[in-house]
mmCIF file of C-alpha atoms in Angstrom:
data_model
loop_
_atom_site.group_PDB
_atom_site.id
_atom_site.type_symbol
_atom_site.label_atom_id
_atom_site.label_comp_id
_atom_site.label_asym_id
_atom_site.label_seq_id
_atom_site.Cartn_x
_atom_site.Cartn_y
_atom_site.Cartn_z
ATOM 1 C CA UNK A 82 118.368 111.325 70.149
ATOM 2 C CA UNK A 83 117.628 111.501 66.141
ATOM 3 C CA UNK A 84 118.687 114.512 66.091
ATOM 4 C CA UNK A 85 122.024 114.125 67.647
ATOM 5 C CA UNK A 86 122.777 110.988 65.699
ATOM 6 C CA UNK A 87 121.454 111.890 62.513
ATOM 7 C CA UNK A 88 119.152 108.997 62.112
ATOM 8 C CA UNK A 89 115.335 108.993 61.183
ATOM 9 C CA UNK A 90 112.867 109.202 64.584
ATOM 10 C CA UNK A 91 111.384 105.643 63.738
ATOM 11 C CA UNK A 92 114.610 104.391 63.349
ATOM 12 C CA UNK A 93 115.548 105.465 67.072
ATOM 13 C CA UNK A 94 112.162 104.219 68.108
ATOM 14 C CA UNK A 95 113.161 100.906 66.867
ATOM 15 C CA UNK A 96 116.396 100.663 68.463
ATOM 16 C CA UNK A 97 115.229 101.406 71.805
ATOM 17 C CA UNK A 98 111.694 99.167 71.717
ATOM 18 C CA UNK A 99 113.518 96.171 69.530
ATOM 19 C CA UNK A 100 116.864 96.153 70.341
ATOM 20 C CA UNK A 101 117.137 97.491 74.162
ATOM 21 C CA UNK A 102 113.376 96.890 75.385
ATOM 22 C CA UNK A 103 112.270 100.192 76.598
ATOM 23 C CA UNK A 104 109.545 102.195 76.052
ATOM 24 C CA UNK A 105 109.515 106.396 76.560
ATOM 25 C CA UNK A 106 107.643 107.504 79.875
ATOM 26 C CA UNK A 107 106.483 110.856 80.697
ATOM 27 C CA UNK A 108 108.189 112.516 83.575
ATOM 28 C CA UNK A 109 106.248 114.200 86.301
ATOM 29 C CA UNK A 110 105.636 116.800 88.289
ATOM 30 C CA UNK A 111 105.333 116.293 92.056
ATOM 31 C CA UNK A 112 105.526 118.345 95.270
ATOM 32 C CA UNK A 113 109.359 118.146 96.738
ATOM 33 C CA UNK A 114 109.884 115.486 99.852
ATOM 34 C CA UNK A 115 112.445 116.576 101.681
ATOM 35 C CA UNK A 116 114.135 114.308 103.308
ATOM 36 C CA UNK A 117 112.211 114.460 107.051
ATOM 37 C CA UNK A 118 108.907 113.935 105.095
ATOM 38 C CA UNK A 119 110.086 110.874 103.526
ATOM 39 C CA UNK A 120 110.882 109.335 106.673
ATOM 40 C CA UNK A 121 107.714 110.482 108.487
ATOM 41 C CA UNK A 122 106.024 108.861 105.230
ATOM 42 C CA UNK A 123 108.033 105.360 106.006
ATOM 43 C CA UNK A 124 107.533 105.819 109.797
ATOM 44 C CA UNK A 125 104.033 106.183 109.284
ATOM 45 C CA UNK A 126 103.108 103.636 106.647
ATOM 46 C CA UNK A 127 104.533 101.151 108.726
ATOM 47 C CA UNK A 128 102.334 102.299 111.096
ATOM 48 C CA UNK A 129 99.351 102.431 109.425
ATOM 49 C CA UNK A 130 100.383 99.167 107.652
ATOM 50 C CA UNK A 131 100.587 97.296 111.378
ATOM 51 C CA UNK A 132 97.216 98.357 112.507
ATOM 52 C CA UNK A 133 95.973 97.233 108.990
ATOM 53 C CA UNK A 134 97.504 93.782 109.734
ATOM 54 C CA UNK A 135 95.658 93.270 113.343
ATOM 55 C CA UNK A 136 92.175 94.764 111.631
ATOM 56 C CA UNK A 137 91.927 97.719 113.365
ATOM 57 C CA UNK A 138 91.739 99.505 109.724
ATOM 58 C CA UNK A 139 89.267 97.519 108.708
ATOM 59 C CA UNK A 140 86.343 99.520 108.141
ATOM 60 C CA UNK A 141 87.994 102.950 107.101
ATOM 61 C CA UNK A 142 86.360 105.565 105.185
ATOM 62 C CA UNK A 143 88.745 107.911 103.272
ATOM 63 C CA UNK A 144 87.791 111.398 102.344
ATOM 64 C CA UNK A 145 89.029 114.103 101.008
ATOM 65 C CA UNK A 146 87.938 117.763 99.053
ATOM 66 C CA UNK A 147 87.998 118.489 95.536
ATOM 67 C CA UNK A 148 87.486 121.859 93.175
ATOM 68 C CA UNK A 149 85.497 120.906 90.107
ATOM 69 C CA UNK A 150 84.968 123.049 87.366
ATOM 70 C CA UNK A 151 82.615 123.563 84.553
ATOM 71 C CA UNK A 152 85.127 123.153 81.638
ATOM 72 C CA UNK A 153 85.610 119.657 79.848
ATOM 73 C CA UNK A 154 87.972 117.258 82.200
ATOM 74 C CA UNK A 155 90.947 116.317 79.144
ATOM 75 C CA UNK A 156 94.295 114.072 79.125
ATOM 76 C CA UNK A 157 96.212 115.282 76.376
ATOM 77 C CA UNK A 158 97.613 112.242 75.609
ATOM 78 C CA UNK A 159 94.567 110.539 75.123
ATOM 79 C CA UNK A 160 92.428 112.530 73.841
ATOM 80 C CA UNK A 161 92.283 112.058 69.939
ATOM 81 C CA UNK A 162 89.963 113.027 67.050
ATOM 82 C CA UNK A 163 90.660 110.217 64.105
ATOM 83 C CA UNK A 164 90.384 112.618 60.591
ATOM 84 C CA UNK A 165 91.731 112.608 56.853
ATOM 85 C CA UNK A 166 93.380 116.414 57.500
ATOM 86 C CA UNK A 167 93.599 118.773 60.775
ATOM 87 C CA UNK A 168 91.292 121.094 58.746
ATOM 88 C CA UNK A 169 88.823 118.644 58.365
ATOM 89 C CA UNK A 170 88.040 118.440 62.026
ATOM 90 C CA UNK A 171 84.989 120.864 62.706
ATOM 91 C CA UNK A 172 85.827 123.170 65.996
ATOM 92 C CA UNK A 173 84.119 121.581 68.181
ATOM 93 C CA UNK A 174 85.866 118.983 68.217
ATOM 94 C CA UNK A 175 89.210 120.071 67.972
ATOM 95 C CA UNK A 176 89.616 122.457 70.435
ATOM 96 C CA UNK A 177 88.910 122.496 74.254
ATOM 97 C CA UNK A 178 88.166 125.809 75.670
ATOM 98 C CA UNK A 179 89.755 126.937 78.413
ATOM 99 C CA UNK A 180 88.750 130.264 81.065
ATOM 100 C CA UNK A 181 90.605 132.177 82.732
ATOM 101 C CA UNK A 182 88.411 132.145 86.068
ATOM 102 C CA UNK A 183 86.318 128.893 85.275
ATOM 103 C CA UNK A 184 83.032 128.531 87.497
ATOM 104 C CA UNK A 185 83.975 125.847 90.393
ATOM 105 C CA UNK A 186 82.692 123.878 93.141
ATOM 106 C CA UNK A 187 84.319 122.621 95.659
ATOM 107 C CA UNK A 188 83.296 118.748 97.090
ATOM 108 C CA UNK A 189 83.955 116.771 99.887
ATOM 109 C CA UNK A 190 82.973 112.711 99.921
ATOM 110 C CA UNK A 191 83.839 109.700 101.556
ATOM 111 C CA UNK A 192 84.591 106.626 100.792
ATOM 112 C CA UNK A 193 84.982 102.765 101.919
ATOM 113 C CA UNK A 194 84.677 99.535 100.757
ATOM 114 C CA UNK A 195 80.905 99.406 101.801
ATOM 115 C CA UNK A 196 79.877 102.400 100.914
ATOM 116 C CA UNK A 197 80.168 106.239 100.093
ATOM 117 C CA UNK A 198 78.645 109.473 101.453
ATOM 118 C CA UNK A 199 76.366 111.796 99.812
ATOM 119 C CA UNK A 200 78.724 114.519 97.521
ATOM 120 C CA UNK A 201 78.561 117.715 99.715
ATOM 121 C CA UNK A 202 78.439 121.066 98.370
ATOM 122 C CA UNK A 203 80.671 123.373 99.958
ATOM 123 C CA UNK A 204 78.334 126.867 99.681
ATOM 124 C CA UNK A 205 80.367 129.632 96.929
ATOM 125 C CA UNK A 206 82.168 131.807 98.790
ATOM 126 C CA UNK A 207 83.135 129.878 101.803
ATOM 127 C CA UNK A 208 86.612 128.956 102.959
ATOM 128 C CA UNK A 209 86.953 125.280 104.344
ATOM 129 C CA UNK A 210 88.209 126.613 107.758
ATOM 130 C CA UNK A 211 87.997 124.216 110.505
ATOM 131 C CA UNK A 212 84.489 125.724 112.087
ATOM 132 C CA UNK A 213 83.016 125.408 108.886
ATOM 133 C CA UNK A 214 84.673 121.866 108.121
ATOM 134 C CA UNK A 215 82.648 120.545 111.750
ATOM 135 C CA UNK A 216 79.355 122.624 110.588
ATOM 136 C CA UNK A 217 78.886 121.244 106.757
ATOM 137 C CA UNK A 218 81.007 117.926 106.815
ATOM 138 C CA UNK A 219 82.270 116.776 110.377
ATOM 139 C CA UNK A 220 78.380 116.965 112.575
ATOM 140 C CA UNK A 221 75.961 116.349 109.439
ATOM 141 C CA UNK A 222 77.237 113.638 107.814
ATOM 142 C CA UNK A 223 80.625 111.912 109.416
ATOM 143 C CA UNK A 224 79.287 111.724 112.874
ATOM 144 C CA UNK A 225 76.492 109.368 111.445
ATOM 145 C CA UNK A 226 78.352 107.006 109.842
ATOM 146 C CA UNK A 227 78.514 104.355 112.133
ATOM 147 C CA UNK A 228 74.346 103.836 111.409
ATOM 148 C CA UNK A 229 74.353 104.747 108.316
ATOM 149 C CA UNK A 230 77.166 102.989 106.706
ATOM 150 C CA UNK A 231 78.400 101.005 108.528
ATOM 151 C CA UNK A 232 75.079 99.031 110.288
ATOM 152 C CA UNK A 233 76.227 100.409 113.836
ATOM 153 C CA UNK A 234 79.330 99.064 113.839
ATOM 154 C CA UNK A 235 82.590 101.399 114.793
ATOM 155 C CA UNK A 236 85.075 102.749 111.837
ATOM 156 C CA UNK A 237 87.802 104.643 111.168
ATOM 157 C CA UNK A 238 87.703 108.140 109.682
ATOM 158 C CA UNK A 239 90.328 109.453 107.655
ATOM 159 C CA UNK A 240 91.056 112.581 106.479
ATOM 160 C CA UNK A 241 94.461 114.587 105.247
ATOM 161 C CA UNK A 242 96.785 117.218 106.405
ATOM 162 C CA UNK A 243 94.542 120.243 105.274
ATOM 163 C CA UNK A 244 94.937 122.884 107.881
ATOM 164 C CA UNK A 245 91.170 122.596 108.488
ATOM 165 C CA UNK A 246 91.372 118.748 109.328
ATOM 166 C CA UNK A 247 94.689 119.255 111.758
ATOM 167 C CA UNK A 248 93.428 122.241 113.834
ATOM 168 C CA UNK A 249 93.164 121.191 117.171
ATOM 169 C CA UNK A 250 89.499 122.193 117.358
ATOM 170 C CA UNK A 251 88.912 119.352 115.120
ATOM 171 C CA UNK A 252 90.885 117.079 116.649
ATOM 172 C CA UNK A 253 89.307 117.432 119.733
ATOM 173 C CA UNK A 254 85.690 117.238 117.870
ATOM 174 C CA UNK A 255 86.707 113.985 116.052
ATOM 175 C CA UNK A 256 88.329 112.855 120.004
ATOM 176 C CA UNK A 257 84.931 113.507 121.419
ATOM 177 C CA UNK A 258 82.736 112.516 118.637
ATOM 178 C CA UNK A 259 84.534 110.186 116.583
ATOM 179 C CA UNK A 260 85.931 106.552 118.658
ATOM 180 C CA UNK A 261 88.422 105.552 115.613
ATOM 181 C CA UNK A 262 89.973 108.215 113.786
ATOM 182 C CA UNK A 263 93.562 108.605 111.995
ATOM 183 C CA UNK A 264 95.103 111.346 114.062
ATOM 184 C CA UNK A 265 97.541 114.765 112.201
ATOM 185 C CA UNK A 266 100.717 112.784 113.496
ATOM 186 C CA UNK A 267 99.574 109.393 112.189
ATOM 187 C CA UNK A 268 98.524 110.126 108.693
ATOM 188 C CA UNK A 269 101.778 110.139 106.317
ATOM 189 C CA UNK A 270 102.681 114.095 105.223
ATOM 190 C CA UNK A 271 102.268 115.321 101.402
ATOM 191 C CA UNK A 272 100.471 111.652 100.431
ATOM 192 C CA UNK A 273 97.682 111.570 97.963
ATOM 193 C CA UNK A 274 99.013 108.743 96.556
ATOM 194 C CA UNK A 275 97.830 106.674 99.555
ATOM 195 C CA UNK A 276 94.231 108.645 99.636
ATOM 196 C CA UNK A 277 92.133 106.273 97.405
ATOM 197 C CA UNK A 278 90.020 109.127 96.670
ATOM 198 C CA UNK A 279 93.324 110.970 95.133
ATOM 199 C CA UNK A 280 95.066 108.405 92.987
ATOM 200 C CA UNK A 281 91.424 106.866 91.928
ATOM 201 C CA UNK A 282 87.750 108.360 92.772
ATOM 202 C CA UNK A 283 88.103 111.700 92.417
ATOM 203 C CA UNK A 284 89.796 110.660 88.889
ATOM 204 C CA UNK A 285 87.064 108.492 87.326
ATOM 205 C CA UNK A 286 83.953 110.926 88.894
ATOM 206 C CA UNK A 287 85.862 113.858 86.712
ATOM 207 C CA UNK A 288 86.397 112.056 83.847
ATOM 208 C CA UNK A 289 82.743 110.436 83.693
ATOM 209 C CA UNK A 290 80.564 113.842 84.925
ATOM 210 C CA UNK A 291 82.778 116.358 83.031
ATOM 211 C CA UNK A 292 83.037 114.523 80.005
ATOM 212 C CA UNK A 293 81.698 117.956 78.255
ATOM 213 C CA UNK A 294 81.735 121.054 79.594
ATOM 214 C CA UNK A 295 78.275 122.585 81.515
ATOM 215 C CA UNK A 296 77.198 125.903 81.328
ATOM 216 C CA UNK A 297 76.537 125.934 84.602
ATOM 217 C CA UNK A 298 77.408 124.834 88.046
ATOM 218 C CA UNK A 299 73.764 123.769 88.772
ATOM 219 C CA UNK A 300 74.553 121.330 85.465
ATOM 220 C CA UNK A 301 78.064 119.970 86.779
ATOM 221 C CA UNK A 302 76.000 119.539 90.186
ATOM 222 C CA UNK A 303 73.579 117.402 88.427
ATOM 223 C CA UNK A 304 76.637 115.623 86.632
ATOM 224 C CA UNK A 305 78.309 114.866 89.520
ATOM 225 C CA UNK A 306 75.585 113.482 91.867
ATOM 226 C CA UNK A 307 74.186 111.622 89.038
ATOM 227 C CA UNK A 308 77.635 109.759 88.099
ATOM 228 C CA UNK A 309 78.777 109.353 91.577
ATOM 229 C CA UNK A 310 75.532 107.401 92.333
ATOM 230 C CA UNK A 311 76.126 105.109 89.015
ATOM 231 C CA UNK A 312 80.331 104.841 90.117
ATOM 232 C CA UNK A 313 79.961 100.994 91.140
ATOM 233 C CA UNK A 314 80.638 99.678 94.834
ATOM 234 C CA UNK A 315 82.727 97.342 93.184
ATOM 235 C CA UNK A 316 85.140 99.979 91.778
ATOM 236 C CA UNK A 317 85.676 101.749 95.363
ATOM 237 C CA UNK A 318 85.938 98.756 96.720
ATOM 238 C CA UNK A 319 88.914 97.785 94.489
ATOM 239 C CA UNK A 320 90.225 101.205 95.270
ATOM 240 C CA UNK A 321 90.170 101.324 99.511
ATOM 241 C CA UNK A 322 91.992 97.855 99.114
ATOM 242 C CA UNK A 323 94.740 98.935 97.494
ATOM 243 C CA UNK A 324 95.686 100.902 100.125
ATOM 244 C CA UNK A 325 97.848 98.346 102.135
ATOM 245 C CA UNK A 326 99.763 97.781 98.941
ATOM 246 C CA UNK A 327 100.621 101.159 98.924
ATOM 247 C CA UNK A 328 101.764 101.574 101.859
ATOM 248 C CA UNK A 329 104.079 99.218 101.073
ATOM 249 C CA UNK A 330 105.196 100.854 98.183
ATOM 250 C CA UNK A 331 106.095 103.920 100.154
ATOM 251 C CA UNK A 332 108.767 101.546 102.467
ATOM 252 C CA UNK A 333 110.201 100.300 99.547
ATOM 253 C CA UNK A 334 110.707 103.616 97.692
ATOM 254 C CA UNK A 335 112.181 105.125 100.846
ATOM 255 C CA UNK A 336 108.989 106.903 101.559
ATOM 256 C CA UNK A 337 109.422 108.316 97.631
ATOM 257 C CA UNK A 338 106.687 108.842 95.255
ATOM 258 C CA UNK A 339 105.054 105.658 94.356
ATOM 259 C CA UNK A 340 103.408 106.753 91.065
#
């Protein structure tokens, strides 16, 4: 806009902070809702929003999987070095170094506002098929959770659209295994914004264990259990009750992005 009118960039700024009272935003980049998802996402937040009303959602544990590499976690917008000159900012600092092929893990955890699972480690070269979803997450440490977590009482499990989690030998393992569970058709399509582990767990873990890149994955390992353990009950708390809220933010956008 300086450009096409000529005028100085801080004299735009001013204009549109001062005089009209907006601010610049970022735009993002988001997977396309077509029209059919965004009503299954309305049809099935209100869903999901009337069982939270009557309690039946009450003690839900959300999950979800994660790749984590061993290269420093960044937001470019935020992350600053404060210096007299560009020069006088020694390497280290100034750049982040970046692989083609980092080293990765990938994680599955749990969470809810009493508690969280261990971090599990899916083994390198495995694919998260559904048999191997049951074997290292599903019989281990889900089908426990009702002693371990929750102090015998029954939950809810809930899990996302992953073609692991909707195959129908895992729906029938979480039918016979698993009272309360969230079934393929009842979970909204294309939502991490209503996963508190996507829009805020698996967000603060990264930021806090891969602060600095490790040289290893047996050191982001040790990062990663060591920060999730320290990650406050009171912050996933926070997080698993936001939930209803968003699910009310996907009605009103028309089952739109909410963030």
């Amino acid at each position: 806009m300086a450009l096409e009118l000529n005028i100085s960039r801080r004299a735009i700024q001013k204009v549109v902070k001062r005089d009209l009272g907006m601010r610049s935003f970022k735009r993002k980049k988001v997977q396309f809702l077509s029209g059919s998802v965004k009503e299954k996402r309305v049809s099935r937040s209100k869903s999901l929003l009337a069982l939270h009303a009557i309690g039946v959602l009450e003690n839900t544990i959300f999950s979800d999987e994660k790749i984590f590499t061993i290269e420093e976690a960044t937001n470019s917008q935020n992350n600053r070095v404060i210096s007299t000159s560009v020069s006088a900012i020694p390497d280290k600092f100034r750049y982040i170094s970046r692989m083609k092929k980092p080293l990765s893990v990938i994680v599955w955890a749990g969470v809810s506002a009493v508690g969280r699972t261990p971090l599990i480690f899916i083994p390198p070269g495995v694919k998260i098929n559904a048999k191997t979803y049951q074997e290292l997450v599903l019989e281990p440490v889900v089908k426990g959770l009702s002693q371990t977590m929750f102090s015998g009482q029954q939950f809810v499990f809930q899990q996302d659209c992953a073609p692991a989690h909707t195959a129908n030998t895992t729906q029938d393992w979480l039918k016979h295994n698993i009272p309360n569970f969230i079934h393929k058709d009842e979970w909204p399509p294309y939502s991490p914004d209503l996963n508190p582990m996507d829009y805020s767990v698996w967000y603060i873990l990264e930021n806090k264990a891969c602060s600095v890149s490790h040289n290893t994955v047996s050191s982001l390992k040790i990062s990663l259990c060591r920060e999730w353990e320290k990650m406050p009950q009171e912050t996933l708390r926070a997080a698993v009750e936001g939930f209803p809220n968003r699910l009310r933010a996907v009605i009103s956008k028309k089952g739109g992005y909410i963030e």
